[in-house]
CSV table of C-alpha atoms and ligand atoms in Angstrom, one decimal:
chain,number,residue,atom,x,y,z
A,210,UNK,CA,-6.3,-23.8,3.5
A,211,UNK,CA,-5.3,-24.8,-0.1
A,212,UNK,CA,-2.2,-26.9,-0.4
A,213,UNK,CA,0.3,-26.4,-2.8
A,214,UNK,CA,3.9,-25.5,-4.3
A,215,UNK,CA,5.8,-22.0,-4.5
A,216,UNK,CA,8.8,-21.8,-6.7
A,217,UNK,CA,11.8,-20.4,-5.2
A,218,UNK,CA,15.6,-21.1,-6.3
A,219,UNK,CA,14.3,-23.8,-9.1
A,220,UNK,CA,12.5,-25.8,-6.5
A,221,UNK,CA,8.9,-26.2,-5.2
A,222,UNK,CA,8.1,-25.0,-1.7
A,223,UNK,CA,5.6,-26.8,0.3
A,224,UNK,CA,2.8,-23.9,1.0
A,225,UNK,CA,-0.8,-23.6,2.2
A,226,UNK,CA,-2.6,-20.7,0.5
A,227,UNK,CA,-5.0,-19.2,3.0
A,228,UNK,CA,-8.3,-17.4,1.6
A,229,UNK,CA,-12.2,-16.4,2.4
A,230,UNK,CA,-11.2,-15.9,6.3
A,231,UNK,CA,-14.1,-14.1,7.6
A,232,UNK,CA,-15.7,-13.8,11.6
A,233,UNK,CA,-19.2,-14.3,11.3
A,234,UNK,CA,-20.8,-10.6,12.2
A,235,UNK,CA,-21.9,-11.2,15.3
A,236,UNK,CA,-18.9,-12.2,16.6
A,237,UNK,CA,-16.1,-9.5,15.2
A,238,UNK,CA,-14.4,-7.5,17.4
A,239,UNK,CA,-13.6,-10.6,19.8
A,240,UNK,CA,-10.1,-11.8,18.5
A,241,UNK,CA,-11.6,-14.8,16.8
A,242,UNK,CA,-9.8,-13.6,13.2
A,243,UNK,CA,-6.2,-13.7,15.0
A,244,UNK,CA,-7.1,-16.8,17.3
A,245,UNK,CA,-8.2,-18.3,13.6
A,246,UNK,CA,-4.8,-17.7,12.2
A,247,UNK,CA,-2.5,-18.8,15.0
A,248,UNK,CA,-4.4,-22.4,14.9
A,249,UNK,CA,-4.1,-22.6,11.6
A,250,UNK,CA,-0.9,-21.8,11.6
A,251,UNK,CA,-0.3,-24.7,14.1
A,252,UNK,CA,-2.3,-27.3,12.1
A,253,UNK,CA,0.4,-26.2,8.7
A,254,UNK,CA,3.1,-26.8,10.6
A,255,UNK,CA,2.0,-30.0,12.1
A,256,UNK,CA,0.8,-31.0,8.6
A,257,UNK,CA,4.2,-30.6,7.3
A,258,UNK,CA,3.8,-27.0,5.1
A,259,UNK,CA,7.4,-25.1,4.9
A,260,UNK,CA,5.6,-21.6,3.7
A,261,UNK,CA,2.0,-19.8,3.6
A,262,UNK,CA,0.5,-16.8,1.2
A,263,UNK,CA,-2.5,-15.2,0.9
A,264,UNK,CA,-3.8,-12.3,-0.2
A,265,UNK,CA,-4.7,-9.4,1.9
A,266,UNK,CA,-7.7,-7.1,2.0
A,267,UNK,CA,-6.6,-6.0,5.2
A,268,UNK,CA,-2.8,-6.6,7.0
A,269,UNK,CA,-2.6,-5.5,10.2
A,270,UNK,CA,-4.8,-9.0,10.9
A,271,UNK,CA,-2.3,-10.9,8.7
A,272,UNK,CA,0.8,-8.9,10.1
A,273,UNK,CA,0.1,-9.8,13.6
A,274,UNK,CA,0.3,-13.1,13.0
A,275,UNK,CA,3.8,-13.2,10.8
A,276,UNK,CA,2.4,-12.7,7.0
A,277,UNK,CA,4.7,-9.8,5.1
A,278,UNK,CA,4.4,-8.4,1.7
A,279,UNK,CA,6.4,-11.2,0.0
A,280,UNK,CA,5.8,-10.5,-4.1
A,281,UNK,CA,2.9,-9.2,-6.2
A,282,UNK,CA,0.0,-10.0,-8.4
A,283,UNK,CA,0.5,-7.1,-11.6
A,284,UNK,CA,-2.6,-6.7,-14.1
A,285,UNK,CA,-1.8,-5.2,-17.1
A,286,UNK,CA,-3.6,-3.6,-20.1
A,287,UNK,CA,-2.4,-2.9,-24.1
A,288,UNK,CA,-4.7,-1.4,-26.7
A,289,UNK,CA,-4.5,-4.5,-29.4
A,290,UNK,CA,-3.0,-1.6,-31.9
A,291,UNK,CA,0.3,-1.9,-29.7
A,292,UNK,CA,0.5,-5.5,-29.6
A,293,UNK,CA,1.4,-6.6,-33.1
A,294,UNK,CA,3.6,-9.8,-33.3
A,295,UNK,CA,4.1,-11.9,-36.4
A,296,UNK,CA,6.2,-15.2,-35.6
A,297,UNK,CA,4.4,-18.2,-37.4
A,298,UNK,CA,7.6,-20.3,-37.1
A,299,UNK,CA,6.1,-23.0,-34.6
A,300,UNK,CA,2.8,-24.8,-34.8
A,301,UNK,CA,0.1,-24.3,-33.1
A,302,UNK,CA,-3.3,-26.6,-31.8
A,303,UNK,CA,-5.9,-26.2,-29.3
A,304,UNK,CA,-5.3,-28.2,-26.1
A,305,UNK,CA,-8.1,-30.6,-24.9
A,306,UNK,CA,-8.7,-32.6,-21.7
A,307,UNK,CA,-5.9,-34.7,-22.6
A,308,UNK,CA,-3.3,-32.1,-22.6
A,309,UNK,CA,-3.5,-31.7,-18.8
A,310,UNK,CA,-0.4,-33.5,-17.7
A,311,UNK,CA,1.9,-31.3,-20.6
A,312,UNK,CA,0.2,-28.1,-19.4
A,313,UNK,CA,1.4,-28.9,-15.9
A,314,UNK,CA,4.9,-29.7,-16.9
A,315,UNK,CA,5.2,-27.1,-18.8
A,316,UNK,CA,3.7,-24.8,-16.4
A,317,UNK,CA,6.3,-26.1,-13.5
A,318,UNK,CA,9.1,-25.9,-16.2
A,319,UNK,CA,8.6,-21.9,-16.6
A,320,UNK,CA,7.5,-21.5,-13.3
A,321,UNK,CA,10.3,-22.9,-11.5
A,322,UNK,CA,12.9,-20.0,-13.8
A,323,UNK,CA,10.9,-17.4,-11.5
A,324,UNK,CA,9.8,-16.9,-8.0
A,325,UNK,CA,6.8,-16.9,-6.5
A,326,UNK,CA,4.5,-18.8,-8.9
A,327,UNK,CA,2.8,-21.8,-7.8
A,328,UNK,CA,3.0,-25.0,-8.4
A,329,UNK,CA,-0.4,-25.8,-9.3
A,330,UNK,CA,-3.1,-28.6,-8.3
A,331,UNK,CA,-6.0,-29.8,-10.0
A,332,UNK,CA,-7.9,-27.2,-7.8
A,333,UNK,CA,-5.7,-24.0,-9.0
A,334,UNK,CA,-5.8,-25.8,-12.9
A,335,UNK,CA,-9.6,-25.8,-13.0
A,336,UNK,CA,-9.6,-21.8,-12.2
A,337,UNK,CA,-7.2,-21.3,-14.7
A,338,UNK,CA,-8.4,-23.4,-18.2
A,339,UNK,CA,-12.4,-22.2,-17.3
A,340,UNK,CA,-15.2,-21.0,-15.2
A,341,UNK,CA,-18.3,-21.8,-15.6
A,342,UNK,CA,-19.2,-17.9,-16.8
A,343,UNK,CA,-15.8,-17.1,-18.6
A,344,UNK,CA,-15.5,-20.3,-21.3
A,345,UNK,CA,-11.6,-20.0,-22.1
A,346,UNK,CA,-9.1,-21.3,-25.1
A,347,UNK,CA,-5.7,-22.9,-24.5
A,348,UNK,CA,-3.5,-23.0,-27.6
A,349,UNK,CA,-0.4,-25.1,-27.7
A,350,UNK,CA,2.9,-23.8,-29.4
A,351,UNK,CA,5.1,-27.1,-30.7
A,352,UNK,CA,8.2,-27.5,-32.5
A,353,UNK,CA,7.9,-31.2,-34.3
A,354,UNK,CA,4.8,-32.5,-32.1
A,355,UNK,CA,6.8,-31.5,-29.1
A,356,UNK,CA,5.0,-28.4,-26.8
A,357,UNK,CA,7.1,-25.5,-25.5
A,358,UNK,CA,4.3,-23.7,-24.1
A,359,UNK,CA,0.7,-22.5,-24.0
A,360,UNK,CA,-0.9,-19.5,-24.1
A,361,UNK,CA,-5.1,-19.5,-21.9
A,362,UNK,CA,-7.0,-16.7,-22.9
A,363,UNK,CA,-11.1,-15.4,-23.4
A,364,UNK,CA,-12.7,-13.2,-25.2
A,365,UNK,CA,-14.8,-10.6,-22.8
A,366,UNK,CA,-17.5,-8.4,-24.1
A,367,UNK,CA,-15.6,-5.0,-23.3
A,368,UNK,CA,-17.2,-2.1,-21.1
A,369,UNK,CA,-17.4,0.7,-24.0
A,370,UNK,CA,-16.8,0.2,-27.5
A,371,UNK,CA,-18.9,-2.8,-29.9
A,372,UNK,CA,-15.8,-4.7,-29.6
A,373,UNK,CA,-14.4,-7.3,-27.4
A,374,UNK,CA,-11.1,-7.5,-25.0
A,375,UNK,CA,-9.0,-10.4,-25.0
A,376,UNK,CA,-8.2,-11.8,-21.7
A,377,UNK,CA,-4.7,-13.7,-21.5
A,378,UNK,CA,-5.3,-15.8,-18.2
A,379,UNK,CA,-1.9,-17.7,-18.3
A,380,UNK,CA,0.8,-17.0,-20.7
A,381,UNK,CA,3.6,-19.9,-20.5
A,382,UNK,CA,6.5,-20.2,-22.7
A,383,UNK,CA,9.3,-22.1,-22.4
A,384,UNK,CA,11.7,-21.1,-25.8
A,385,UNK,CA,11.7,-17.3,-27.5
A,386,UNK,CA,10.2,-19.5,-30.1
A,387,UNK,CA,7.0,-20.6,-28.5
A,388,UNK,CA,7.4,-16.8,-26.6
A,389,UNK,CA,6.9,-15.2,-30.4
A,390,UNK,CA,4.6,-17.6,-31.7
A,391,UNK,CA,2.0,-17.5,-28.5
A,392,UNK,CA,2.3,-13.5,-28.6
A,393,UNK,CA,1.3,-13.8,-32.7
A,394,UNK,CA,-1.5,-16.2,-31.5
A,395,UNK,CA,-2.7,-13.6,-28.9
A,396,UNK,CA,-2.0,-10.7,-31.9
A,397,UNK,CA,-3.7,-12.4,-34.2
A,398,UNK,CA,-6.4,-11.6,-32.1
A,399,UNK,CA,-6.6,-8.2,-32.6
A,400,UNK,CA,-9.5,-7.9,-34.7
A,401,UNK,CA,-11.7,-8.2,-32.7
A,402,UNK,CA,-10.7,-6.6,-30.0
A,403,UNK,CA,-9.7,-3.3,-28.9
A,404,UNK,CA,-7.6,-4.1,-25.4
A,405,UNK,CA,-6.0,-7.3,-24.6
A,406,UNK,CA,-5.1,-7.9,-20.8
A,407,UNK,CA,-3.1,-10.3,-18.7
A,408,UNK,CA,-1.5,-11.2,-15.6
A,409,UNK,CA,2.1,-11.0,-15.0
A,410,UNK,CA,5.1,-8.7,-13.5
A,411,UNK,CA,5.9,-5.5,-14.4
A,412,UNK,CA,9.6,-7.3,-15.1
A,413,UNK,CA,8.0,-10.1,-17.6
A,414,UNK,CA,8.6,-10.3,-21.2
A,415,UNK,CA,5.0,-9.3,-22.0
A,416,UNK,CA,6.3,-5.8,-21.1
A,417,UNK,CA,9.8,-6.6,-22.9
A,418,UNK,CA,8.9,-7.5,-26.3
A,419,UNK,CA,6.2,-5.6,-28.2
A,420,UNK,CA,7.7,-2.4,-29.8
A,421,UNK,CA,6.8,1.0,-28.0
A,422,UNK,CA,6.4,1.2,-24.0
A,423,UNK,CA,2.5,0.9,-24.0
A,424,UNK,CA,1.4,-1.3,-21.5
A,425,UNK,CA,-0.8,-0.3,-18.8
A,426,UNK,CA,-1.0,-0.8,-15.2
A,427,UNK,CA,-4.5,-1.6,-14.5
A,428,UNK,CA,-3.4,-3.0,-10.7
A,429,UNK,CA,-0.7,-4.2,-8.8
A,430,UNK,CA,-1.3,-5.9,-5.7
A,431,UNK,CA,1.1,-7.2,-3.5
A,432,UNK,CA,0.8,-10.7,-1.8
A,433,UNK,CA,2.0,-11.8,1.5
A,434,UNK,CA,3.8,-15.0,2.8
A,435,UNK,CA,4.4,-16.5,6.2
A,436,UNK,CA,7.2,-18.9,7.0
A,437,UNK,CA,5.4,-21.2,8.9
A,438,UNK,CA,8.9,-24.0,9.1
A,439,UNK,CA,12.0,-22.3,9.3
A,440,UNK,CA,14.0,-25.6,8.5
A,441,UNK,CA,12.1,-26.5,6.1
A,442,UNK,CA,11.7,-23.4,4.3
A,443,UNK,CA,15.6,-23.1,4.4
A,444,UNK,CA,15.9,-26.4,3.3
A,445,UNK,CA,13.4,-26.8,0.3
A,446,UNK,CA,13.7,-24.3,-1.6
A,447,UNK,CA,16.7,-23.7,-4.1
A,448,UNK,CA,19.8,-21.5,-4.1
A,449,UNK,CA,22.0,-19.6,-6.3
A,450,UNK,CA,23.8,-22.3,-8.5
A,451,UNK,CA,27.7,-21.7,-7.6
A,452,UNK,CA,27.4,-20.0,-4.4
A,453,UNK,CA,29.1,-21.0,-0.9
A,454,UNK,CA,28.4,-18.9,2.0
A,455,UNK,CA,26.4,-19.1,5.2
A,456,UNK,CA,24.1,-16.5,7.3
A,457,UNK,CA,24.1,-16.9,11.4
A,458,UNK,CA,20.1,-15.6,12.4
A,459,UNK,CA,18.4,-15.1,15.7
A,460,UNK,CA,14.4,-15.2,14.8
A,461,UNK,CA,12.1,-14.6,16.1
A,462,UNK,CA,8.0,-16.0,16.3
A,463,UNK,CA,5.8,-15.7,18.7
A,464,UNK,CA,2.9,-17.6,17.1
A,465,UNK,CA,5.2,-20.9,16.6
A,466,UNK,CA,8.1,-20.7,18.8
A,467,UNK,CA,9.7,-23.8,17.4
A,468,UNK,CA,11.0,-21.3,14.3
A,469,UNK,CA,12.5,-18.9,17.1
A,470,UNK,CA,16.0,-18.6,18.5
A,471,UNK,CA,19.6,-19.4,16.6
A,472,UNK,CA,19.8,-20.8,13.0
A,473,UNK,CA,22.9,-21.2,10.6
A,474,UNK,CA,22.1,-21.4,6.9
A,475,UNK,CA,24.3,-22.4,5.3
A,476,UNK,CA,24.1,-23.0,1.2
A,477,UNK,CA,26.6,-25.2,-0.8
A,478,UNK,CA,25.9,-27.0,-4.9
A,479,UNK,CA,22.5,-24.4,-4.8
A,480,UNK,CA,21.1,-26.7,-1.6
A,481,UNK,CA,20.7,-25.2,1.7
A,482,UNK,CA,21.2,-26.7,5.2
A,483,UNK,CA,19.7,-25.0,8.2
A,484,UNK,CA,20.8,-26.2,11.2
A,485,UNK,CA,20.5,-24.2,15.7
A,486,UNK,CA,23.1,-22.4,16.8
A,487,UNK,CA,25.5,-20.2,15.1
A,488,UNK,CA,25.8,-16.4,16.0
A,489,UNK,CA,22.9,-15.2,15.5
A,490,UNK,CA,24.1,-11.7,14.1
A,491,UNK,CA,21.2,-11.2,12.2
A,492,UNK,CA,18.0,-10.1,13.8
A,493,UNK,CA,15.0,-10.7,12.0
A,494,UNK,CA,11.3,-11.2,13.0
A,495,UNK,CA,9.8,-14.0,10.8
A,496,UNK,CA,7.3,-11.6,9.6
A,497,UNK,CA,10.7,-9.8,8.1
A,498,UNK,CA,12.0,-13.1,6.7
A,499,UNK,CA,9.5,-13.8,4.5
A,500,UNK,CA,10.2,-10.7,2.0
A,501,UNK,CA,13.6,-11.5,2.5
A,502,UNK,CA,13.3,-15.1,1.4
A,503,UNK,CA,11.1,-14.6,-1.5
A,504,UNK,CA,13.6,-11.9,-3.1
A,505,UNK,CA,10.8,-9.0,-2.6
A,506,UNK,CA,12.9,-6.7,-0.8
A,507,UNK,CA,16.6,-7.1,0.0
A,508,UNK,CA,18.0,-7.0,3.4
A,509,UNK,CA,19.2,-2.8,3.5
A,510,UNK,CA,15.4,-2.2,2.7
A,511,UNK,CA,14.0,-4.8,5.7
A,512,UNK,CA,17.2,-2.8,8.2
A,513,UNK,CA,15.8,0.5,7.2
A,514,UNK,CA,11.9,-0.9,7.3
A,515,UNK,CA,13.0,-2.0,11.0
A,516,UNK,CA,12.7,-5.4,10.0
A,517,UNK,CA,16.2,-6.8,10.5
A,518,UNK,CA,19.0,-6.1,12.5
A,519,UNK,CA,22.5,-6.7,11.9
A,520,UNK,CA,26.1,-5.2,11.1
A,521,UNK,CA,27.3,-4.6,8.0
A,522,UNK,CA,29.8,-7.3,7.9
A,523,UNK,CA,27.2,-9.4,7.2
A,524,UNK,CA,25.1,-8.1,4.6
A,525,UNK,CA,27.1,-8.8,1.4
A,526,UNK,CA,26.4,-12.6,1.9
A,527,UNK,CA,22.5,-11.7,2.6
A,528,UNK,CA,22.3,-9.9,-0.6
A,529,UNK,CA,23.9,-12.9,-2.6
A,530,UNK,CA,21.7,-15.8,-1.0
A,531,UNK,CA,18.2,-14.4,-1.0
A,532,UNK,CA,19.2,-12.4,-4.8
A,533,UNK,CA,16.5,-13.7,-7.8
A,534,UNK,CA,13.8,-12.6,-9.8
A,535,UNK,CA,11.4,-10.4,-8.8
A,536,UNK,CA,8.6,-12.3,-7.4
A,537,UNK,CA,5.3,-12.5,-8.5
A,538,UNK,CA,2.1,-14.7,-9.0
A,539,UNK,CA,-0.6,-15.4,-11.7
A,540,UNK,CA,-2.8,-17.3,-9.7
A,541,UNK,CA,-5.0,-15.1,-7.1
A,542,UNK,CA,-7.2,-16.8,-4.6
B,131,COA,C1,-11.3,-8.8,9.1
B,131,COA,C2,-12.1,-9.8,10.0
B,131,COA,C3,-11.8,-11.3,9.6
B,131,COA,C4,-11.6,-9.6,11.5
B,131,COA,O1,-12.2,-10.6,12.3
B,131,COA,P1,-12.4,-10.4,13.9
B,131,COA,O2,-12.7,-11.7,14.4
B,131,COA,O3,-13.5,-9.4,14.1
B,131,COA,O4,-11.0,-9.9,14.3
B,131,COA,P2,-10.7,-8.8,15.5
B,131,COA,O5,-11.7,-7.8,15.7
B,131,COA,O6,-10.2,-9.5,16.6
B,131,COA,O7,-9.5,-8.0,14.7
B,131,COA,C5,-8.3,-8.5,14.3
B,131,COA,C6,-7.6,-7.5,13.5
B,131,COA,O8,-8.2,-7.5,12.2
B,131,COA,C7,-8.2,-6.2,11.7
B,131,COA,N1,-9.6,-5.7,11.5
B,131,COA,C8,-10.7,-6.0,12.2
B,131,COA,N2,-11.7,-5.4,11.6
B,131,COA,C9,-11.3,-4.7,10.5
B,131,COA,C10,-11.9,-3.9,9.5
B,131,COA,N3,-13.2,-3.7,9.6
B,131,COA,N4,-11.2,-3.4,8.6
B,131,COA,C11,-9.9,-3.6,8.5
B,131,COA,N5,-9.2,-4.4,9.5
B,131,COA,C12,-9.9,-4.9,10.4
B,131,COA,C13,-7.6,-5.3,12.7
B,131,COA,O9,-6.3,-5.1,12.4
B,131,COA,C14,-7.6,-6.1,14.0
B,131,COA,O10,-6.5,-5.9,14.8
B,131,COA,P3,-6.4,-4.7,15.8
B,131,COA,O11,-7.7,-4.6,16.5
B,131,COA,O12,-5.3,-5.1,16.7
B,131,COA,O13,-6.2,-3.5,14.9
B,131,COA,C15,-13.6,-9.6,10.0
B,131,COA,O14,-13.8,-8.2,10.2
B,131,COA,C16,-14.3,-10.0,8.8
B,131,COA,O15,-14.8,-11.2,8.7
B,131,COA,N6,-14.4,-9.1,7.8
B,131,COA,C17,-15.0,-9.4,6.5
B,131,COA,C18,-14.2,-10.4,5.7
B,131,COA,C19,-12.8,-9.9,5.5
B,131,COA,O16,-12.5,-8.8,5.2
B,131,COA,N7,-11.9,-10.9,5.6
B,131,COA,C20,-10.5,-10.7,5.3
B,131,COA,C21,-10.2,-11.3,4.0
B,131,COA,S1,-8.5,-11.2,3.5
């Protein structure tokens, strides 16, 4: 269990990523994987955790417990010919040891304009910046001494060819300018390497800005999320600045009862309040919440997935609360 933030609405969520479950072999088969996930379930809650992802390499275990497809992790591939950017207009340094604490705020400053990336600890930061058989670079973009973002990549010996690949690991910007300059630093590259990669969404501005429609898919996986506190989850992440309006639900959870039954959302000044009772016109499992919640699928798609029930009177304010960016993570585990 790895504890940590998720960005929704502007605001960090309190989540536990889950990874490396396993039953030993001589035990599968036994219902120690879903007995495994209900008790940790229980222990997140208890230890005060509002959301949980993870990433599948098999869902029906997840599902039965209350994980859904909630965003996805996108790898992407551009022959270095394609990727031509020349926007020398901010400075540039390499970042050191001592750059940890701007990296971070930086990091949360970009991260919290999207959905679904974390909100990193030291844990998640020492995957990022190196491993101990991938040495990386971070280079700093600055306008007068102050950063505006950071760009993390390596150069990998590539599969065919004499050349290398460039590797963007994280690619943070916080301006256009630090945007242009940290794609010219990644450009200026390109001379040594035939393909550059990254991680990102299919909707980022990596796929937005270079000139022709060239980048590749090399995967896109999708991640899953529980919500493990209804309240909470309501509660701490952010809302669409300038909207009033309130959703009546009737959940339901099996695993942790104390999320099921009547709720009322309702979300006021981009802060919501979730509070029992209300109508409960709309039917939803949690395992149907959490795509809802992270903006992955709206709720017309989770009524005709047979995720949620409810008439059409109350739909309009569905779409306009759980409405965002398209979710999606750097930061696989
Ligand atoms: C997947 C795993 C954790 C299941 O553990 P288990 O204690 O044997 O769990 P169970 O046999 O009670 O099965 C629970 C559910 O897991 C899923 N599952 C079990 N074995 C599976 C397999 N070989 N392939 C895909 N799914 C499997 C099934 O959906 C099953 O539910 P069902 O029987 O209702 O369909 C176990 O097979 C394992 O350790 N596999 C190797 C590591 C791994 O893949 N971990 C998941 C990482 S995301």
């Amino acid at each position: 269990m790895l504890p940590c933030g998720v960005w929704f609405g502007g605001r960090a969520v309190s989540n536990v990523g889950i990874a490396c479950v396993a039953t030993a072999p001589e035990d599968r088969g036994k219902g120690i994987a879903p007995a495994l996930m209900a008790a940790c379930l229980r222990e997140m809650a208890r230890r005060g955790a509002a959301v949980s992802t993870l990433f599948p390499t098999t869902q029906p275990l997840y599902r039965g417990a209350g994980w859904e497809q909630a965003g996805v992790i996108h790898t992407w591939k551009i022959a270095s010919r394609d990727f031509v950017f020349r926007d020398r207009a901010l400075e540039v340094r390499l970042a050191g040891k001592r750059d940890a604490a701007t990296l971070g705020k930086l990091h949360d400053l970009a991260a919290s304009r999207t959905s679904g990336l974390l909100q990193r600890t030291p844990w998640f930061w020492k995957r990022v910046l190196s491993t101990e058989d991938e040495p990386r670079e971070t280079h700093i973009a600055l306008r007068g001494g102050r950063p505006e973002g950071f760009v993390v990549f390596a150069l990998r010996e590539a599969q065919v060819g004499h050349r290398f690949e460039l590797g963007v690991r994280d690619f943070v910007a916080t301006t256009p300018a630090a945007a242009q300059r940290l794609l010219t630093v990644v450009s200026d590259q390109r001379s040594m390497c035939e393909f550059i990669s990254g991680f990102g969404s299919p909707s980022d501005l990596l796929h937005l800005l270079p000139g022709e429609q060239r980048m590749e898919t090399v995967r896109t996986k999708r991640w899953m999320m529980r919500i493990v506190d209804v309240k909470r989850a309501f509660e701490q992440r952010g809302w669409p600045a300038g909207l009033e309006a309130e959703a009546d639900f009737d959940i339901d959870d099996s695993v942790l009862p104390a999320n099921s039954g009547k709720w009322r959302l309702r979300v006021k000044n981009g802060r919501g309040h979730a509070g029992r009772g209300g109508a409960g016109r709309i039917r939803i499992s949690v395992r149907g919440l959490s795509p809802l919640y992270s903006g992955f699928m709206g709720p017309d798609e989770l009524r005709l997935a047979g995720l949620l029930e409810a008439p059409d009177a109350d739909l309009p304010a569905v779409r306009a609360l759980f409405a965002g960016p398209s979710p999606y993570t750097t930061d696989g585990f």
